[in-house]
Every structure is written in C-alpha cells, then in structure tokens.
CSV table of C-alpha atoms in Angstrom, one decimal:
chain,number,residue,atom,x,y,z
A,4,MET,CA,80.5,26.7,88.4
A,5,ASN,CA,77.3,26.1,86.6
A,6,ARG,CA,76.6,29.8,86.7
A,7,ASN,CA,79.9,30.6,85.0
A,8,ILE,CA,79.2,27.9,82.4
A,9,ARG,CA,75.8,29.5,81.6
A,10,LEU,CA,77.4,33.0,81.3
A,11,LEU,CA,80.0,31.7,79.0
A,12,SER,CA,77.4,30.0,76.9
A,13,ARG,CA,75.3,33.1,76.6
A,14,TYR,CA,78.4,35.1,75.6
A,15,ARG,CA,79.2,32.6,72.8
A,16,HIS,CA,75.7,32.9,71.4
A,17,LEU,CA,75.8,36.7,71.4
A,18,PRO,CA,75.9,38.5,68.0
A,19,LEU,CA,79.3,39.6,67.0
A,20,GLN,CA,78.5,43.3,67.3
A,21,PHE,CA,77.5,42.8,71.0
A,22,LYS,CA,80.7,41.0,71.7
A,23,LEU,CA,82.7,43.9,70.1
A,24,LEU,CA,80.7,46.4,72.2
A,25,LEU,CA,81.4,44.5,75.4
A,26,TRP,CA,85.2,44.8,74.7
A,27,PHE,CA,85.2,48.2,73.1
A,28,VAL,CA,83.3,50.2,75.7
A,29,PRO,CA,85.7,49.4,78.7
A,30,LEU,CA,88.7,50.0,76.5
A,31,LEU,CA,87.2,53.3,75.4
A,32,LEU,CA,86.5,54.4,79.0
A,33,VAL,CA,90.1,53.5,80.1
A,34,THR,CA,91.5,55.4,77.1
A,35,ILE,CA,89.4,58.5,77.8
A,36,PHE,CA,90.3,58.4,81.5
A,37,ALA,CA,94.0,58.1,80.7
A,38,MET,CA,93.9,60.9,78.1
A,39,GLY,CA,91.9,63.1,80.5
A,40,TRP,CA,94.3,62.5,83.4
A,41,ASN,CA,97.3,63.2,81.2
A,42,SER,CA,95.7,66.4,79.9
A,43,TYR,CA,94.9,67.5,83.4
A,44,GLN,CA,98.5,66.9,84.5
A,45,ILE,CA,99.9,68.9,81.6
A,46,SER,CA,97.4,71.7,82.1
A,47,SER,CA,98.0,72.0,85.8
A,48,GLN,CA,101.8,72.1,85.3
A,49,GLN,CA,101.4,74.9,82.8
A,50,VAL,CA,99.2,76.8,85.2
A,51,VAL,CA,101.7,76.4,88.0
A,52,GLU,CA,104.5,77.4,85.7
A,53,LYS,CA,102.7,80.6,84.7
A,54,MET,CA,102.0,81.3,88.4
A,55,LYS,CA,105.7,80.9,89.1
A,56,GLN,CA,106.7,83.3,86.3
A,57,SER,CA,104.1,85.8,87.5
A,58,GLN,CA,105.4,85.6,91.1
A,59,ASP,CA,109.0,85.9,89.9
A,60,HIS,CA,108.2,89.0,88.0
A,61,LEU,CA,106.3,90.5,91.0
A,62,THR,CA,109.3,89.6,93.3
A,63,ARG,CA,111.8,91.3,91.0
A,64,LYS,CA,109.6,94.4,90.6
A,65,THR,CA,109.1,94.7,94.3
A,66,ALA,CA,112.8,94.3,95.0
A,67,GLU,CA,113.6,97.1,92.5
A,68,GLN,CA,111.0,99.4,94.3
A,69,ILE,CA,112.6,98.7,97.7
A,70,ASP,CA,116.1,99.2,96.2
A,71,GLU,CA,114.8,102.6,95.0
A,72,MET,CA,113.6,103.4,98.5
A,73,VAL,CA,117.0,102.4,100.0
A,74,ARG,CA,118.7,104.7,97.5
A,75,GLY,CA,116.5,107.5,98.7
A,76,MET,CA,117.6,106.9,102.3
A,77,ILE,CA,121.2,107.0,101.2
A,78,SER,CA,120.7,110.1,99.2
A,79,PHE,CA,119.0,111.7,102.2
A,80,SER,CA,122.1,110.9,104.3
A,81,ASN,CA,124.4,112.3,101.7
A,82,THR,CA,122.5,115.5,101.7
A,83,LEU,CA,122.9,115.7,105.5
A,84,PHE,CA,126.7,115.3,105.1
A,85,LEU,CA,126.9,118.2,102.6
A,86,ASP,CA,124.5,120.5,104.4
A,87,GLU,CA,126.3,123.4,106.0
A,88,SER,CA,123.8,123.8,108.9
A,89,VAL,CA,124.1,120.1,109.7
A,90,GLN,CA,127.9,120.5,109.7
A,91,ARG,CA,127.7,123.5,112.1
A,92,LEU,CA,125.2,121.6,114.3
A,93,LEU,CA,127.7,118.7,114.8
A,94,VAL,CA,130.8,120.8,115.6
A,95,SER,CA,129.4,124.0,117.1
A,96,SER,CA,129.7,124.7,120.8
A,97,GLU,CA,126.4,126.6,120.4
A,98,ALA,CA,124.6,124.0,118.5
A,99,GLN,CA,121.2,125.1,119.8
A,100,LYS,CA,121.3,128.1,117.4
A,101,GLU,CA,121.7,125.8,114.5
A,102,ARG,CA,118.7,123.6,115.3
A,103,ASN,CA,116.1,125.8,113.6
A,104,SER,CA,118.1,125.9,110.4
A,105,VAL,CA,118.6,122.1,110.4
A,106,PHE,CA,115.0,121.6,111.2
A,107,LYS,CA,113.9,123.6,108.1
A,108,THR,CA,116.3,121.6,105.9
A,109,VAL,CA,115.3,118.1,107.1
A,110,THR,CA,111.6,118.8,107.2
A,111,ASN,CA,111.7,120.0,103.6
A,112,LEU,CA,113.6,116.8,102.7
A,113,MET,CA,111.2,114.6,104.6
A,114,VAL,CA,108.2,116.1,102.9
A,115,ALA,CA,109.8,115.9,99.5
A,116,GLY,CA,110.9,112.3,100.0
A,117,ASN,CA,107.7,111.2,101.9
A,118,SER,CA,109.0,107.8,102.9
A,119,ILE,CA,111.4,109.0,105.6
A,120,GLN,CA,109.6,109.6,108.9
A,121,SER,CA,112.2,110.1,111.5
A,122,LEU,CA,115.8,111.5,112.0
A,123,ILE,CA,118.2,111.7,114.8
A,124,LEU,CA,121.5,113.6,114.6
A,125,TYR,CA,124.2,112.9,117.2
A,126,SER,CA,127.3,114.9,117.7
A,127,LEU,CA,130.2,112.6,118.6
A,128,GLU,CA,131.4,115.3,121.0
A,129,ASP,CA,128.2,114.8,123.1
A,130,GLN,CA,129.0,111.3,124.3
A,131,ASN,CA,130.0,112.4,127.8
A,132,ASN,CA,128.0,115.6,128.4
A,133,GLY,CA,124.5,114.1,128.1
A,134,ALA,CA,123.2,116.7,125.6
A,135,GLU,CA,119.9,116.1,123.9
A,136,PRO,CA,120.3,115.0,120.3
A,137,PHE,CA,118.6,116.7,117.4
A,138,ALA,CA,115.5,114.6,116.6
A,139,ALA,CA,112.7,115.3,114.2
A,140,ASN,CA,109.9,113.6,112.4
A,141,GLN,CA,107.4,114.7,109.8
A,142,ALA,CA,105.3,116.3,112.5
A,143,GLY,CA,108.0,118.4,114.0
A,144,LEU,CA,110.8,118.3,116.6
A,145,THR,CA,110.7,115.2,118.8
A,146,THR,CA,112.9,113.3,121.2
A,147,GLY,CA,115.5,110.7,120.5
A,148,MET,CA,117.6,108.3,122.7
A,149,LYS,CA,120.4,110.0,124.5
A,150,PHE,CA,123.8,109.5,122.9
A,151,SER,CA,125.2,107.9,126.1
A,152,ASN,CA,122.6,105.2,125.7
A,153,PHE,CA,122.8,105.0,121.9
A,154,VAL,CA,126.5,104.0,122.0
A,155,GLN,CA,125.5,100.8,123.7
A,156,THR,CA,123.3,99.7,120.8
A,157,SER,CA,124.3,97.6,117.8
A,158,TYR,CA,123.3,100.4,115.5
A,159,TYR,CA,126.1,102.6,116.8
A,160,LYS,CA,128.7,99.8,116.7
A,161,GLU,CA,127.8,98.8,113.2
A,162,ALA,CA,127.9,102.4,112.0
A,163,VAL,CA,131.3,103.0,113.5
A,164,GLU,CA,132.7,99.8,112.0
A,165,ALA,CA,131.3,100.8,108.6
A,166,ALA,CA,133.3,104.1,108.8
A,167,GLY,CA,130.9,106.3,106.8
A,168,SER,CA,129.1,103.6,104.8
A,169,PRO,CA,125.4,103.2,105.5
A,170,THR,CA,124.3,100.3,107.7
A,171,PHE,CA,120.7,99.0,107.9
A,172,GLY,CA,118.6,97.3,110.6
A,173,LEU,CA,115.2,97.0,112.1
A,174,SER,CA,114.4,99.1,115.2
A,175,ARG,CA,111.6,97.8,117.4
A,176,PRO,CA,109.4,100.1,119.5
A,177,THR,CA,111.0,98.5,122.6
A,178,ASP,CA,114.5,99.6,121.5
A,179,GLY,CA,113.6,103.2,122.4
A,180,ILE,CA,115.7,104.8,119.7
A,181,PHE,CA,112.8,107.0,118.5
A,182,VAL,CA,111.3,108.0,121.9
A,183,GLY,CA,107.5,107.8,121.9
A,184,ASP,CA,107.3,106.1,118.4
A,185,HIS,CA,105.3,102.9,118.6
A,186,TYR,CA,106.2,101.5,115.1
A,187,HIS,CA,108.9,99.3,113.8
A,188,LYS,CA,111.4,101.3,111.8
A,189,ILE,CA,113.8,100.3,109.0
A,190,VAL,CA,116.8,102.2,110.2
A,191,LEU,CA,119.8,103.6,108.3
A,192,SER,CA,122.7,104.4,110.7
A,193,ARG,CA,125.7,106.3,109.3
A,194,ILE,CA,128.7,108.3,110.5
A,195,ILE,CA,128.8,111.8,109.2
A,196,LYS,CA,132.2,113.2,108.6
A,197,ASN,CA,133.4,116.8,108.9
A,198,VAL,CA,133.3,118.0,105.3
A,199,TYR,CA,136.7,119.8,105.7
A,200,THR,CA,138.7,117.3,107.8
A,201,LEU,CA,136.9,114.1,106.8
A,202,LYS,CA,137.1,113.1,110.4
A,203,PRO,CA,133.9,111.6,112.1
A,204,ALA,CA,131.8,114.5,113.4
A,205,GLY,CA,128.4,113.0,114.0
A,206,LEU,CA,126.0,110.1,113.4
A,207,ALA,CA,122.7,110.1,111.6
A,208,VAL,CA,119.9,107.7,112.3
A,209,ILE,CA,117.2,107.7,109.7
A,210,GLY,CA,114.0,105.8,110.2
A,211,VAL,CA,111.3,104.6,107.8
A,212,ASP,CA,108.0,103.1,109.0
A,213,ALA,CA,108.4,99.4,108.2
A,214,GLY,CA,104.7,98.8,108.2
A,215,LYS,CA,104.1,101.7,105.7
A,216,ILE,CA,106.8,100.3,103.4
A,217,GLY,CA,105.0,96.9,103.5
A,218,SER,CA,101.7,98.5,102.6
A,219,GLN,CA,103.3,100.6,99.9
A,220,TYR,CA,105.4,98.0,98.1
A,221,LEU,CA,104.3,94.6,99.2
A,222,ASP,CA,100.5,94.7,99.2
A,223,ASN,CA,98.9,93.5,96.1
A,224,SER,CA,95.4,92.6,94.8
A,225,GLU,CA,95.8,88.9,95.3
A,226,ASP,CA,94.5,87.8,98.8
A,227,ASP,CA,96.4,84.5,98.6
A,228,VAL,CA,99.9,86.1,98.2
A,229,ASP,CA,102.1,87.0,101.1
A,230,MET,CA,105.3,89.0,100.7
A,231,PHE,CA,108.0,89.9,103.1
A,232,VAL,CA,111.6,91.3,103.3
A,233,VAL,CA,114.0,89.3,105.4
A,234,ASP,CA,117.6,89.9,106.3
A,235,ARG,CA,120.5,87.4,106.1
A,236,ASP,CA,119.7,86.2,109.7
A,237,GLY,CA,116.1,85.5,109.0
A,238,LEU,CA,114.7,88.6,110.7
A,239,ILE,CA,111.6,89.9,108.9
A,240,ILE,CA,112.2,93.6,108.2
A,241,THR,CA,108.8,94.4,106.6
A,242,ALA,CA,105.9,92.4,105.3
A,243,SER,CA,102.5,92.6,103.7
A,244,ASN,CA,101.2,91.2,107.0
A,245,ARG,CA,102.3,93.7,109.6
A,246,SER,CA,102.1,91.2,112.4
A,247,TRP,CA,105.0,89.4,110.9
A,248,ILE,CA,107.4,92.4,111.2
A,249,GLY,CA,110.1,91.7,113.8
A,250,LYS,CA,109.6,87.9,113.7
A,251,ARG,CA,111.9,85.2,112.3
A,252,ASP,CA,111.3,83.3,109.0
A,253,LEU,CA,111.0,80.1,111.0
A,254,ASP,CA,107.9,81.6,112.8
A,255,LEU,CA,106.0,81.6,109.5
A,256,PRO,CA,103.9,78.7,108.3
A,257,TYR,CA,105.9,78.5,105.1
A,258,PHE,CA,109.1,77.5,107.0
A,259,ALA,CA,107.5,75.4,109.7
A,260,ASP,CA,109.0,72.2,108.3
A,261,SER,CA,112.4,73.7,107.6
A,262,ASP,CA,115.5,72.6,109.4
A,263,PRO,CA,116.6,75.5,111.7
A,264,LYS,CA,120.2,74.4,111.2
A,265,LEU,CA,120.1,75.4,107.5
A,266,ASN,CA,121.0,79.0,106.6
A,267,LEU,CA,118.3,81.3,105.2
A,268,GLU,CA,119.2,80.6,101.5
A,269,GLN,CA,119.0,76.8,102.1
A,270,ARG,CA,115.6,77.2,103.9
A,271,LEU,CA,114.3,79.2,101.0
A,272,GLU,CA,115.5,76.6,98.5
A,273,SER,CA,113.9,73.8,100.5
A,274,THR,CA,110.4,75.3,99.9
A,275,ALA,CA,110.9,75.2,96.1
A,276,ASP,CA,109.0,71.9,95.6
A,277,HIS,CA,106.4,72.4,98.2
A,278,LYS,CA,102.9,71.1,97.2
A,279,GLN,CA,100.8,73.7,99.0
A,280,TRP,CA,102.4,77.0,97.9
A,281,ILE,CA,104.9,78.6,95.5
A,282,VAL,CA,107.8,80.5,97.0
A,283,SER,CA,109.7,83.1,94.9
A,284,HIS,CA,112.7,84.9,96.3
C-alpha cells in the first residue's frame, strides 16, 4: 500500500509533459499496432484474391486446351468413319488385305495429331470368330484385346449405348485393352457405322497417354500448384502428379476432410474456404 502511495505521489509531482508522454506512448503503440494489423489483413486478402483470380484463369485456360484435345480425338474418329479403307476393313471378308491401307491412313493421322498414341478397330462381325483386331500405335502395328473379351468391358457397353456418339473413360494398364502398354490411357470408344447403310459396322478405341496429357497441359512453373482432371465419379483421369492418375479425389490430401457421402461438386465446394490452400475448378 505504501509503495502505491509513493508511486502516486511521484506521478503527481511529475512535470505535465512527462505525464502526457506516459499516456501518449501506450496509446500511440496501440494505435500503430491496430493500424498495422488492419493493413496486414487488407493486404493479405488482396493477395489471396489475386491468387484466386490467377488460378481461375489458369483453370479456364487448361480446360480449353483439354477441350481442344478432346475435339481432336473426336475429329480423328470422324475421319475413321469416312475413310474408305476403314469401311472396307470392317465389312470385308478378306480384311487382312485392307490392313496395310488402314495402317498408312491411321499412322499419318497419328503423326499429324501427335497426341493420339493408340488405336484399335473391331469389326462387329468378329465377335464369335476370335479374329485379331486391327491395332496400331505411333511405333507401328501392335496387339489389342480380342473382341470376345472386349465385349465384356464397360467401354464396349457404353459405346453401344451411345449408338455412335463418343464415350470417354480411363484405361488402366491392368485392363489389358492395349496389350503390352503399361500406361494409363484416356480412351474414346465409339461405334463406327457403315457409311452406306448407317448400321453399326465396327468399333474404334482411341487411346491418349494420360500422363503425357498431364505433362503437356497441367504442368506449370509454380511448384506449389497441383492440377488434375476428374470425372463425375471422382476418378482422376490425368494430373500434373502422375502418381495420382487412376486414384479417387478422396485419396488426395485436399479432400481428406471431405464427407464421402457428398457428390463431387459438393466436395469441391467444401474446399472453397480452406485455410491452407486455394481450390479452383
């Protein structure tokens, strides 16, 4: 108590300018801290907003590039439908004679298009006779899954249901569609109709290296940015990190806290306010 009285007495006898200084300095420090904190919050929000805008732009640009690749695959399949040698291969009883002509056609198209690595052509008449399908890649003729086995796959069923429209999926090496190929493939499957009767004559399976597409379109100069393409079921089709291809979105750290009962769109939306990263889709 006596100590407090002595301090109060000393304060009373201080010159006015010292009293003002004792009050002013703490208030000044508090004001500076408050203004600094407020400026930091505003600046950090602006930086985050600019990062979001940059990522949104990158996402849209990448989506446009991948759309262009998809249009290239569809254009390739349209060319197969209109090519006379392909039409003869699918309906001829002596299809072996047509293979060289078809090979020249498709290899030229593959070299010109660059992104397409593999092709299998099935004749719908071969389902019961076990004939080898026409299969080629950028290196030459190769081997594809037999038609009797292919009809058991989801690729065949989806293509038949689409009735001539292109269908897309991811082929794993273990699927054995492209025999001896050890890479994940983005696959277009499509029924090819007889150009004269418009009845189904064959089926084309077009493959693009998923990892190569990831490197070509998803890689960027920023080491702290990951990009991936995912289908409606959460299957990762291609990614800047090749080890992610074939996994599910829930396997990635960005969705570790997401509710698996939510659909993909809801899971993506749930990451919008995450404190550790920015997700654009």
